[in-house]
PDB file of C-alpha atoms in Angstrom:
ATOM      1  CA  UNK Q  20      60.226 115.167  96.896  1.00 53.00           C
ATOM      2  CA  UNK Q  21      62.001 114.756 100.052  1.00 48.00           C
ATOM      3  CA  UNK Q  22      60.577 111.388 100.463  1.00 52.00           C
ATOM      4  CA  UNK Q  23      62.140 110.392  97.066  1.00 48.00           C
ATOM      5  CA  UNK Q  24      65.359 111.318  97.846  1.00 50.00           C
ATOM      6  CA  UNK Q  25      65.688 109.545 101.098  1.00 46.00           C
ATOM      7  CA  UNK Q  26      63.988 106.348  99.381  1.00 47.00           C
ATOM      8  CA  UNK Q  27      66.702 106.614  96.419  1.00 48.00           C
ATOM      9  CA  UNK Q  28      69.358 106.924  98.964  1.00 45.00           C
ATOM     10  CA  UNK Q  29      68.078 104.216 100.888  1.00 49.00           C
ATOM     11  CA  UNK Q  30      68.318 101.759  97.678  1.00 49.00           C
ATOM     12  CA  UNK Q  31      71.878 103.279  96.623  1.00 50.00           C
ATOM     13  CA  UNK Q  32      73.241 102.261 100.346  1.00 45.00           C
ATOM     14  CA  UNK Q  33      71.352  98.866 100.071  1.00 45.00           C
ATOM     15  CA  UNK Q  34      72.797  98.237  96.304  1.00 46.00           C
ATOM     16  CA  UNK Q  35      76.129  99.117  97.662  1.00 48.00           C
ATOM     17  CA  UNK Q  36      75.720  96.636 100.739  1.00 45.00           C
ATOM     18  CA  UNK Q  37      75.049  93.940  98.353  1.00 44.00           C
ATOM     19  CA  UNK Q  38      77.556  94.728  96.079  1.00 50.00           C
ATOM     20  CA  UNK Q  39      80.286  94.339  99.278  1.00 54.00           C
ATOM     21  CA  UNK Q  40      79.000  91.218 101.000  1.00 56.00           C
ATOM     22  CA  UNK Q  41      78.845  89.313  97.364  1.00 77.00           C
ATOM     23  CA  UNK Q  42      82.808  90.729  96.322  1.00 86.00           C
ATOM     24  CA  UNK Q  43      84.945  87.807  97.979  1.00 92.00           C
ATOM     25  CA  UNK Q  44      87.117  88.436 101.142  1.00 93.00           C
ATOM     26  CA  UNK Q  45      90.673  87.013 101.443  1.00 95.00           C
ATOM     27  CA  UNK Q  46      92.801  87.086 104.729  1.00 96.00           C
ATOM     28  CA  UNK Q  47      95.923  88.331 104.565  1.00 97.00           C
ATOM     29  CA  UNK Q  48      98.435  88.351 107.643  1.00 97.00           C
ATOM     30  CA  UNK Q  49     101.942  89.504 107.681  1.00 98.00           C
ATOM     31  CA  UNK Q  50     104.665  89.232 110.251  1.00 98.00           C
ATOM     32  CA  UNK Q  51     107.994  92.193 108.897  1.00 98.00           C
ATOM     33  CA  UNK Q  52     110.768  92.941 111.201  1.00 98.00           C
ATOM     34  CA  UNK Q  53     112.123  96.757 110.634  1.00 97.00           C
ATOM     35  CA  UNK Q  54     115.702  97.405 110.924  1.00 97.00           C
ATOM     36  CA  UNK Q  55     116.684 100.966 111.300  1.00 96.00           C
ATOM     37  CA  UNK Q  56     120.672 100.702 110.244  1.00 96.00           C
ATOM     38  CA  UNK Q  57     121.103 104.322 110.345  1.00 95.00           C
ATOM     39  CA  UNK Q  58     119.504 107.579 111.470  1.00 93.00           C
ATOM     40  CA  UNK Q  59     117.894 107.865 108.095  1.00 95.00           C
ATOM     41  CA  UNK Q  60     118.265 104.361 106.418  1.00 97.00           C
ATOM     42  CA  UNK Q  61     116.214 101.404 107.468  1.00 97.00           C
ATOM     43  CA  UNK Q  62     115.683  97.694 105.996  1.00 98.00           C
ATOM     44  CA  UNK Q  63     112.460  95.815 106.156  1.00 98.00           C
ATOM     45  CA  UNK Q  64     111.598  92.334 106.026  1.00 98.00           C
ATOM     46  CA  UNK Q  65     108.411  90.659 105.847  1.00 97.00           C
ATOM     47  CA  UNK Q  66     106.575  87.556 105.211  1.00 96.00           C
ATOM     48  CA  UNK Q  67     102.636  87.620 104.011  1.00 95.00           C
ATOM     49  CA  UNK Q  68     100.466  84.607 104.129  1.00 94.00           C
ATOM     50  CA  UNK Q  69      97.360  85.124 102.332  1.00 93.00           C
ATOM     51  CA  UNK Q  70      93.884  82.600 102.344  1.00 94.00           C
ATOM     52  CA  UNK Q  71      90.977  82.867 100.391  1.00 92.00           C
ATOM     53  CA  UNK Q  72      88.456  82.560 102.924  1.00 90.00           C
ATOM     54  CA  UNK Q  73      85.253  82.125 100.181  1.00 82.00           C
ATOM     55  CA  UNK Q  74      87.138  78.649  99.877  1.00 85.00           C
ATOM     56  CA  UNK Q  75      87.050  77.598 103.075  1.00 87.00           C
ATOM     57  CA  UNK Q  76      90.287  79.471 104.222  1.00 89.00           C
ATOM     58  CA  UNK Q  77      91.908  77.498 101.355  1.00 91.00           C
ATOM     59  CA  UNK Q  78      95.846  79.054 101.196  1.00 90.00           C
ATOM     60  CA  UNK Q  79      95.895  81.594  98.171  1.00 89.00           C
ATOM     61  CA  UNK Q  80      99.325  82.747  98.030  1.00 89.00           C
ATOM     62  CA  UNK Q  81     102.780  83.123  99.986  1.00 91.00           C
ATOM     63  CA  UNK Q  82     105.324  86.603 100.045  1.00 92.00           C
ATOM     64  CA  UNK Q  83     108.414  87.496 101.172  1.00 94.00           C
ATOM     65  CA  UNK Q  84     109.957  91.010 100.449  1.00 96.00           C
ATOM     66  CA  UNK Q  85     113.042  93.079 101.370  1.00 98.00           C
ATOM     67  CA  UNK Q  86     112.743  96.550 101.348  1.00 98.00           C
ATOM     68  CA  UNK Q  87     115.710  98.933 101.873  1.00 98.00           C
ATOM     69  CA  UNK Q  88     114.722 103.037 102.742  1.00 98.00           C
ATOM     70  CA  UNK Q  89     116.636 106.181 102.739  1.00 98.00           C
ATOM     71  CA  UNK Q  90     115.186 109.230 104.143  1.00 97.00           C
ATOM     72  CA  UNK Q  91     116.542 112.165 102.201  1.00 97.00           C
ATOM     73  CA  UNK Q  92     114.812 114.744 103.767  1.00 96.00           C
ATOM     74  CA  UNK Q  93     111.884 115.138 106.373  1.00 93.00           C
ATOM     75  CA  UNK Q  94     110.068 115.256 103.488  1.00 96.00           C
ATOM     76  CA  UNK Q  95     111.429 113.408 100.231  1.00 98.00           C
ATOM     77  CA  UNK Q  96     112.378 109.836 100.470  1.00 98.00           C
ATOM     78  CA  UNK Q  97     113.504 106.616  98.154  1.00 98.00           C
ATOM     79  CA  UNK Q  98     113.189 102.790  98.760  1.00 98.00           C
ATOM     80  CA  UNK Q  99     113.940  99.787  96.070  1.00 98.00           C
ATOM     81  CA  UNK Q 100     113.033  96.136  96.935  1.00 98.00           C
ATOM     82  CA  UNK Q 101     112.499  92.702  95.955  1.00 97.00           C
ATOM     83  CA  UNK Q 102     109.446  90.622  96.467  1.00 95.00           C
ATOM     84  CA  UNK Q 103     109.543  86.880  95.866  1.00 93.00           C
ATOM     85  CA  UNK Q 104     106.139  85.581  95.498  1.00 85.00           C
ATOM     86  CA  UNK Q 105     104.704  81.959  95.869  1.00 73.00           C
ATOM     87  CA  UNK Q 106     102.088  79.727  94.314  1.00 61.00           C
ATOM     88  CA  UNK Q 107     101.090  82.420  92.093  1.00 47.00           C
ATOM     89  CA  UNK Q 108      97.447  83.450  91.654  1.00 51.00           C
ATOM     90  CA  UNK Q 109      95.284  86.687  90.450  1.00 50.00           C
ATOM     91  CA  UNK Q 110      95.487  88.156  93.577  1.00 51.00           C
ATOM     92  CA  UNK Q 111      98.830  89.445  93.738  1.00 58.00           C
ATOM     93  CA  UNK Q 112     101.276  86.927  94.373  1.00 56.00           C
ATOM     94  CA  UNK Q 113     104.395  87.199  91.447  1.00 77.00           C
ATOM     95  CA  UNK Q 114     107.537  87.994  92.576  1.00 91.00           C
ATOM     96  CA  UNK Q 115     108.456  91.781  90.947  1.00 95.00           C
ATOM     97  CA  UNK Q 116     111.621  94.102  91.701  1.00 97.00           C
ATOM     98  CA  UNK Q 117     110.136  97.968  93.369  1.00 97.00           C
ATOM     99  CA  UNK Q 118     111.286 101.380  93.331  1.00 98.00           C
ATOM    100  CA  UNK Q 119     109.692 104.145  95.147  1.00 98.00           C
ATOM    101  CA  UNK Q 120     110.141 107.939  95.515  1.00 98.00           C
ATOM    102  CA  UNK Q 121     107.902 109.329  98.158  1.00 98.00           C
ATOM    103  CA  UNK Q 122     106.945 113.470  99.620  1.00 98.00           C
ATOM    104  CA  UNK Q 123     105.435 113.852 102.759  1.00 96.00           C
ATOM    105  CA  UNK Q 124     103.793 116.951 103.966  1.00 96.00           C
ATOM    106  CA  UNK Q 125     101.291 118.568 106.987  1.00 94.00           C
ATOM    107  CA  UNK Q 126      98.129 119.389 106.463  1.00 93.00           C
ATOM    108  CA  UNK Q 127      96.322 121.947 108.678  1.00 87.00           C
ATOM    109  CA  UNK Q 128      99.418 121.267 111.543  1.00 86.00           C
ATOM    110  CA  UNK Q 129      97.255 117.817 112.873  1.00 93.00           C
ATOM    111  CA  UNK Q 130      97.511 115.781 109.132  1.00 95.00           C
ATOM    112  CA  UNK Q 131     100.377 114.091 107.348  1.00 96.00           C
ATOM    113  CA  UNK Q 132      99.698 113.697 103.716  1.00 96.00           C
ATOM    114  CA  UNK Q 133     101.705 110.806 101.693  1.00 97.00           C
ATOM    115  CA  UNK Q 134     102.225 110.890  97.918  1.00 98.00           C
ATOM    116  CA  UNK Q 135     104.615 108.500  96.353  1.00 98.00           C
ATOM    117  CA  UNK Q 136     105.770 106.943  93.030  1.00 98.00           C
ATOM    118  CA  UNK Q 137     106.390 103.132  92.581  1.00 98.00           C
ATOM    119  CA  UNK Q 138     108.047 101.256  89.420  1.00 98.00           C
ATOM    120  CA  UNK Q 139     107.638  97.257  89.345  1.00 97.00           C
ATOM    121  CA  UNK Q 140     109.349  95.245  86.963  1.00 96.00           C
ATOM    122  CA  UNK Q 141     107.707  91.640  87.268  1.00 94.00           C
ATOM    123  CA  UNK Q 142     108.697  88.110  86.447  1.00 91.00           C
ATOM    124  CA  UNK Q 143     107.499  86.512  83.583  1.00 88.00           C
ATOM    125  CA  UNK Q 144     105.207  84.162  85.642  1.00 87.00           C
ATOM    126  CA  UNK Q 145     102.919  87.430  85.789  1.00 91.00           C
ATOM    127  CA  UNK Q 146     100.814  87.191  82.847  1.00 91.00           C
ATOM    128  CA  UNK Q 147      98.338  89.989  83.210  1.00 93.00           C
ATOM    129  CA  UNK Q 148     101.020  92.883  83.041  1.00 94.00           C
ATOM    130  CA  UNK Q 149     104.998  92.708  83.146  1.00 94.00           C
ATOM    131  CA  UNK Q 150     105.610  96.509  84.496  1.00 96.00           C
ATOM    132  CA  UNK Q 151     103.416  98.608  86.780  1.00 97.00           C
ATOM    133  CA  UNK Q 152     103.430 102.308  87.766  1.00 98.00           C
ATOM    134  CA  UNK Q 153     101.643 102.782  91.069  1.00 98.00           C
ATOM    135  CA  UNK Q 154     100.799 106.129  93.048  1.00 98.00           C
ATOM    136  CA  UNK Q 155      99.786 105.638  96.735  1.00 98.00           C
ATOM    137  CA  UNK Q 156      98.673 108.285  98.698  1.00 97.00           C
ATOM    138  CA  UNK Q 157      97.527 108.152 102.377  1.00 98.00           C
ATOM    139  CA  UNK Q 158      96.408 110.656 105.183  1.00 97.00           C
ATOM    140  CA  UNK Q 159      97.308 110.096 108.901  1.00 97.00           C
ATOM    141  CA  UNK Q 160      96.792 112.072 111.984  1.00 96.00           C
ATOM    142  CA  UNK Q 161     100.456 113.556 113.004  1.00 93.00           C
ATOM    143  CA  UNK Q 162      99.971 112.276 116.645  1.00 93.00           C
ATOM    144  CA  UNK Q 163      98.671 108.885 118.248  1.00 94.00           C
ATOM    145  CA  UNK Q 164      95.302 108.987 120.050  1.00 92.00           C
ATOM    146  CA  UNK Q 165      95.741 108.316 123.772  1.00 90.00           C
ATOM    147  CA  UNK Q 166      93.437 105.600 123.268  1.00 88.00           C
ATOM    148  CA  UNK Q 167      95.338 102.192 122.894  1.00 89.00           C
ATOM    149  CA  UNK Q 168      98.230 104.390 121.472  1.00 92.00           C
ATOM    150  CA  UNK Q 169      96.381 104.241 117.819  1.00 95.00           C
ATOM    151  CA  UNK Q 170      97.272 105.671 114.769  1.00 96.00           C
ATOM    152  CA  UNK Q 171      94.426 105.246 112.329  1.00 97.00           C
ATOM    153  CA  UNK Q 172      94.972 105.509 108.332  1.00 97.00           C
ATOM    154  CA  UNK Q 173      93.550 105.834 105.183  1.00 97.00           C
ATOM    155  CA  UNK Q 174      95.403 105.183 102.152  1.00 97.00           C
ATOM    156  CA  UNK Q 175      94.408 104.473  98.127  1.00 97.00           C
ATOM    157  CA  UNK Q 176      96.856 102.966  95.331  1.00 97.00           C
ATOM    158  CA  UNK Q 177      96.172 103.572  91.762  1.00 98.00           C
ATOM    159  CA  UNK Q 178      97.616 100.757  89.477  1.00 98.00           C
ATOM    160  CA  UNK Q 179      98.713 101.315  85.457  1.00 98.00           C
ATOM    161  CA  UNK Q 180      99.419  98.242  83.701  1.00 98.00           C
ATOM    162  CA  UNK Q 181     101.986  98.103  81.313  1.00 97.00           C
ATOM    163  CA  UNK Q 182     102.531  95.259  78.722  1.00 96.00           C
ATOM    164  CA  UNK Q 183     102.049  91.149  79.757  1.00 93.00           C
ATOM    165  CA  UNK Q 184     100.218  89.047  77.536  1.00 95.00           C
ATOM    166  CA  UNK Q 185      98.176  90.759  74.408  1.00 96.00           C
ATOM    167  CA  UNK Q 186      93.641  90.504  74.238  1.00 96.00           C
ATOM    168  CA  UNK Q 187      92.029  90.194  71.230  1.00 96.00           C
ATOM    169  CA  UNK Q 188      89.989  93.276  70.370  1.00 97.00           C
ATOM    170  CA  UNK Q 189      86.655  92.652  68.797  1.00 95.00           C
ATOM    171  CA  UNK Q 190      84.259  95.360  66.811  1.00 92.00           C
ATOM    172  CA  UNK Q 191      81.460  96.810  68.997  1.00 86.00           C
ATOM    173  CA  UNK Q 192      78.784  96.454  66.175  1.00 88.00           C
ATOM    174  CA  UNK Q 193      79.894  93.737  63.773  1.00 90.00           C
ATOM    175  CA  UNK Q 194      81.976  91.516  66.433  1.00 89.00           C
ATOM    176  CA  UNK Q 195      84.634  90.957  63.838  1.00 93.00           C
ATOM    177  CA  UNK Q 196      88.392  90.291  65.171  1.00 94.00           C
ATOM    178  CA  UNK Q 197      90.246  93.696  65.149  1.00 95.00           C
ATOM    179  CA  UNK Q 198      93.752  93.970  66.965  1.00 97.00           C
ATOM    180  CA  UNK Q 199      95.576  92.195  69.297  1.00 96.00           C
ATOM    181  CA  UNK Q 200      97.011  94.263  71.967  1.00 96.00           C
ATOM    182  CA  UNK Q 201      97.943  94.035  75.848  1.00 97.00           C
ATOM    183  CA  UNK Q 202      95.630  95.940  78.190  1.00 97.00           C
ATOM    184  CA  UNK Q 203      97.865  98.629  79.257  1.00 98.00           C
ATOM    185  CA  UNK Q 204      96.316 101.572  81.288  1.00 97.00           C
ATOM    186  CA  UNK Q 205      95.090 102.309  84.646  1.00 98.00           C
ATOM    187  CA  UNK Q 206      93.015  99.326  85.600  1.00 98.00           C
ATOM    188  CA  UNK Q 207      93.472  99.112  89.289  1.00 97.00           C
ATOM    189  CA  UNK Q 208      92.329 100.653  92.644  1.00 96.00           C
ATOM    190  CA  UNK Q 209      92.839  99.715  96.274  1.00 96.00           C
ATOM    191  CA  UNK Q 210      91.473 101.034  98.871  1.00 96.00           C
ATOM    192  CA  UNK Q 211      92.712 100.688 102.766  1.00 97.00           C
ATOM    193  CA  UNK Q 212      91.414 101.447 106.601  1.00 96.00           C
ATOM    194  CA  UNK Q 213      94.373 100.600 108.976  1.00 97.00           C
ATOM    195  CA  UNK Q 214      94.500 100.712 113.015  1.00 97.00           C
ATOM    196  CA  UNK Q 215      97.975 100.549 114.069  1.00 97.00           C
ATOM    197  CA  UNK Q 216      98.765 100.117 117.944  1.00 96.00           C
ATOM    198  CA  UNK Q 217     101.794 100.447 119.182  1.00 95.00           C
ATOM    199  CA  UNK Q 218     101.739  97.582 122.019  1.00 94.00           C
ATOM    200  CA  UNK Q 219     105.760  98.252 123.551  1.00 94.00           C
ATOM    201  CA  UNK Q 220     108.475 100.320 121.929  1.00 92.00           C
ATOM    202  CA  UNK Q 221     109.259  97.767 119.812  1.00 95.00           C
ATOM    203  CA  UNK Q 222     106.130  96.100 118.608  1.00 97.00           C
ATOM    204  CA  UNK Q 223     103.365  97.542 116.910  1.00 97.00           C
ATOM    205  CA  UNK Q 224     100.227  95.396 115.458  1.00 97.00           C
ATOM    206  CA  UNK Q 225      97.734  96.446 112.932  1.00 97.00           C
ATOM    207  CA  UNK Q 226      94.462  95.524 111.739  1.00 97.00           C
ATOM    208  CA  UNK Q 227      92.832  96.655 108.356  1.00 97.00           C
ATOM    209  CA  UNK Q 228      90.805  96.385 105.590  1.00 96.00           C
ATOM    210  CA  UNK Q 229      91.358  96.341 102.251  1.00 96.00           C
ATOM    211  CA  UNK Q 230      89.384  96.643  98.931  1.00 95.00           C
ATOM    212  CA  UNK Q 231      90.580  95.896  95.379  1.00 95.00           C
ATOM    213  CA  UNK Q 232      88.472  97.037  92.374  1.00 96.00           C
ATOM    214  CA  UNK Q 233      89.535  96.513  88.901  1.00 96.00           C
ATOM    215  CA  UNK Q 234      88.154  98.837  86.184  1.00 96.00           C
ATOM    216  CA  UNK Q 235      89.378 100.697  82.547  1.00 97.00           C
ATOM    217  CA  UNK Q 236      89.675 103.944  83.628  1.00 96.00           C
ATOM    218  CA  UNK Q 237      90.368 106.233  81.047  1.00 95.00           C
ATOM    219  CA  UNK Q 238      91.373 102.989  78.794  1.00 95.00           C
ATOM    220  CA  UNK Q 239      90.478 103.186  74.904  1.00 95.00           C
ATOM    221  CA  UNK Q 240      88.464 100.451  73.688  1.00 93.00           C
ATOM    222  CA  UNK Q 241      91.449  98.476  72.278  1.00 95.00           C
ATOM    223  CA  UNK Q 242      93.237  98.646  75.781  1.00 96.00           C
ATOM    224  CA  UNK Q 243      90.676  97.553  78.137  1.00 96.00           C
ATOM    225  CA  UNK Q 244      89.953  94.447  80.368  1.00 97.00           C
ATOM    226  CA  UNK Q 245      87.081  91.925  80.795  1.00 97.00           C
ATOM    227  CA  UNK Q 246      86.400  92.211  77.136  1.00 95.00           C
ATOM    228  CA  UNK Q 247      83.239  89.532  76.494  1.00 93.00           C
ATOM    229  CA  UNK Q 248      84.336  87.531  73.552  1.00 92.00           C
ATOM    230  CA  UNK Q 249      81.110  87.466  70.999  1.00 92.00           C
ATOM    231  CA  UNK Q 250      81.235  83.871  69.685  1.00 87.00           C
ATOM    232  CA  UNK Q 251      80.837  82.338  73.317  1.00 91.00           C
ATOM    233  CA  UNK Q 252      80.578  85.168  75.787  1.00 91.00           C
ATOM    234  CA  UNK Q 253      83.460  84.433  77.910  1.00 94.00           C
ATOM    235  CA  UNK Q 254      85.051  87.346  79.792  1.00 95.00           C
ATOM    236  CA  UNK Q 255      88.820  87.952  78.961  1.00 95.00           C
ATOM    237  CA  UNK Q 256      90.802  89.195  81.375  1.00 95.00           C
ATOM    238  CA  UNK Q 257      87.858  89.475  83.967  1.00 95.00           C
ATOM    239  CA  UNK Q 258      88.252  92.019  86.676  1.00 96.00           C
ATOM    240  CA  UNK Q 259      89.360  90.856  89.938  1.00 94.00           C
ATOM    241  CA  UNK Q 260      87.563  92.150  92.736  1.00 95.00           C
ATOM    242  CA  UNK Q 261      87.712  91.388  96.334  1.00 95.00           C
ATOM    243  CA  UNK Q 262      87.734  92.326  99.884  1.00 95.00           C
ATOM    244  CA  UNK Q 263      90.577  91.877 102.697  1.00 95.00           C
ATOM    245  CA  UNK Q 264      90.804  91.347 106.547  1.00 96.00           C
ATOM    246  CA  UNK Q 265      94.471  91.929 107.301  1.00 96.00           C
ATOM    247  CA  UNK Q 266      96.825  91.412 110.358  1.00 98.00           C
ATOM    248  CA  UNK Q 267     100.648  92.646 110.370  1.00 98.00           C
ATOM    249  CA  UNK Q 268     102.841  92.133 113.305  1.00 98.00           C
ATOM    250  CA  UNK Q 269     105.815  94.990 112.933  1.00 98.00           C
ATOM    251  CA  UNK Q 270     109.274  94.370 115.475  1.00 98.00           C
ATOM    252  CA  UNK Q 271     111.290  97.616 115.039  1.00 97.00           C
ATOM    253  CA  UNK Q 272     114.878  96.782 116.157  1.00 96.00           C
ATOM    254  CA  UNK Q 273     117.827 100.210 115.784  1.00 94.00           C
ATOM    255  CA  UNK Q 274     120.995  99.022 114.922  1.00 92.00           C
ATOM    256  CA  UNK Q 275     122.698 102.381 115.606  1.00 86.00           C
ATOM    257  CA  UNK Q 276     123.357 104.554 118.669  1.00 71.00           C
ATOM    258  CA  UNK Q 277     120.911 108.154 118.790  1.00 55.00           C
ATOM    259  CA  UNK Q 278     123.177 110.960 119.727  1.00 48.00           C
ATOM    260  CA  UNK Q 279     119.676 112.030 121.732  1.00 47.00           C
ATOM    261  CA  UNK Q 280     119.473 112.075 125.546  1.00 41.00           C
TER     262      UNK Q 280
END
């Protein structure tokens, strides 16, 4: 019996190796300069670069964004954006308006625990939805480690589509035509590893890894993605699944004077 179980493990971790090495990877590097204006208000700016690197490190899309934060409390905050997005392809590159609400916490005194809230509104170059609701949540030690002054991460984001441009529903049994409607529900994940390093007091660098995995969770039949349509088999809407290497190069400049010594 014990055997068994170790041999069905053994195939579950080699399935799932296989399954990772054949999802694509993408590189996607970012260079954002922070600007705290006030004790509690900050601006970011930021420019992504991203290249598909099963193509030969073929450029995949182009971002800039401008976020503006206000920290309400130690533990409630807001931010709003804009995110102007190049050369537009299924991995995320549309340009979309953000607002975010966000509650931080502690978590057995060494943990900080991040929750927060995000409304998109995209342009009508994004075809697959035209609003999103995302929740992001991510766990961080309080502290850096001595070590290299890190401060590792793990965070997941939870997409729901709403609206963009309506699939053709088919019946399960008869494959007859039945409505036409656009695939709104939760049909997103992302999962991401981070190593931050703070190198001086100013500039920090990162490294992580990121996984996207598209799915129909919870998603009635006439709501879901890569639906197979039965008079040729072609996928509508197929998931988009892939793996990323990232790099992000953070300058944090304060615009004010601290009253602390």
């Amino acid at each position: 019996m014990k055997r068994k179980i170790v041999l069905l493990l053994a195939a579950r971790l080699l399935f799932s190796t296989v399954l990772f090495a054949q999802t694509p990877w993408k590189n996607w590097n970012t260079a954002q300069l922070n600007l705290s204006l006030t004790r509690k208000m900050d601006l970011r700016i930021s420019h992504l670069r991203a290249f598909d690197l099963a193509n030969g490190f073929q450029k995949d899309f182009n971002q800039s964004s401008l976020h503006l934060g206000y920290e309400l409390t130690r533990k409630w905050s807001i931010s709003a954006g804009y995110v102007l997005g190049g050369n537009n392809t299924l991995s995320d590159g549309s340009s979309r308006v953000t607002a975010r609400v966000g509650y931080k916490m502690k978590l057995a005194k060494v943990l900080n625990w991040s929750n927060s809230i995000q409304g998109e509104l995209h342009a009508a170059a994004e075809t697959r939805y035209r609003n999103r609701v995302v929740w992001n949540t991510r766990l961080a030690p309080r502290k850096r480690l001595d070590f290299l002054n890190l401060m590792p991460s793990a965070s997941y984001s939870l997409f729901y589509n709403i609206g963009g441009n309506s699939i053709q529903y088919y019946d399960q049994k008869t494959g007859a035509p039945t409505v036409r409607k656009s695939p709104d529900g939760f049909h997103r994940g992302r999962l991401m590893l981070n190593l931050n390093s703070k190198i001086t007091k100013q500039l920090s660098v990162s490294l992580y890894y990121m996984g996207q995995r598209e799915f129909n969770l919870f998603t009635p039949e006439d709501r879901k993605m890569n639906i197979v349509k039965p008079a040729t088999g072609r996928i509508v809407r197929a998931f988009d699944d892939f793996n990323v290497a990232g790099l992000t190069l953070t300058y944090d400049i304060n615009l004010y004077h601290s009253n602390k010594k």
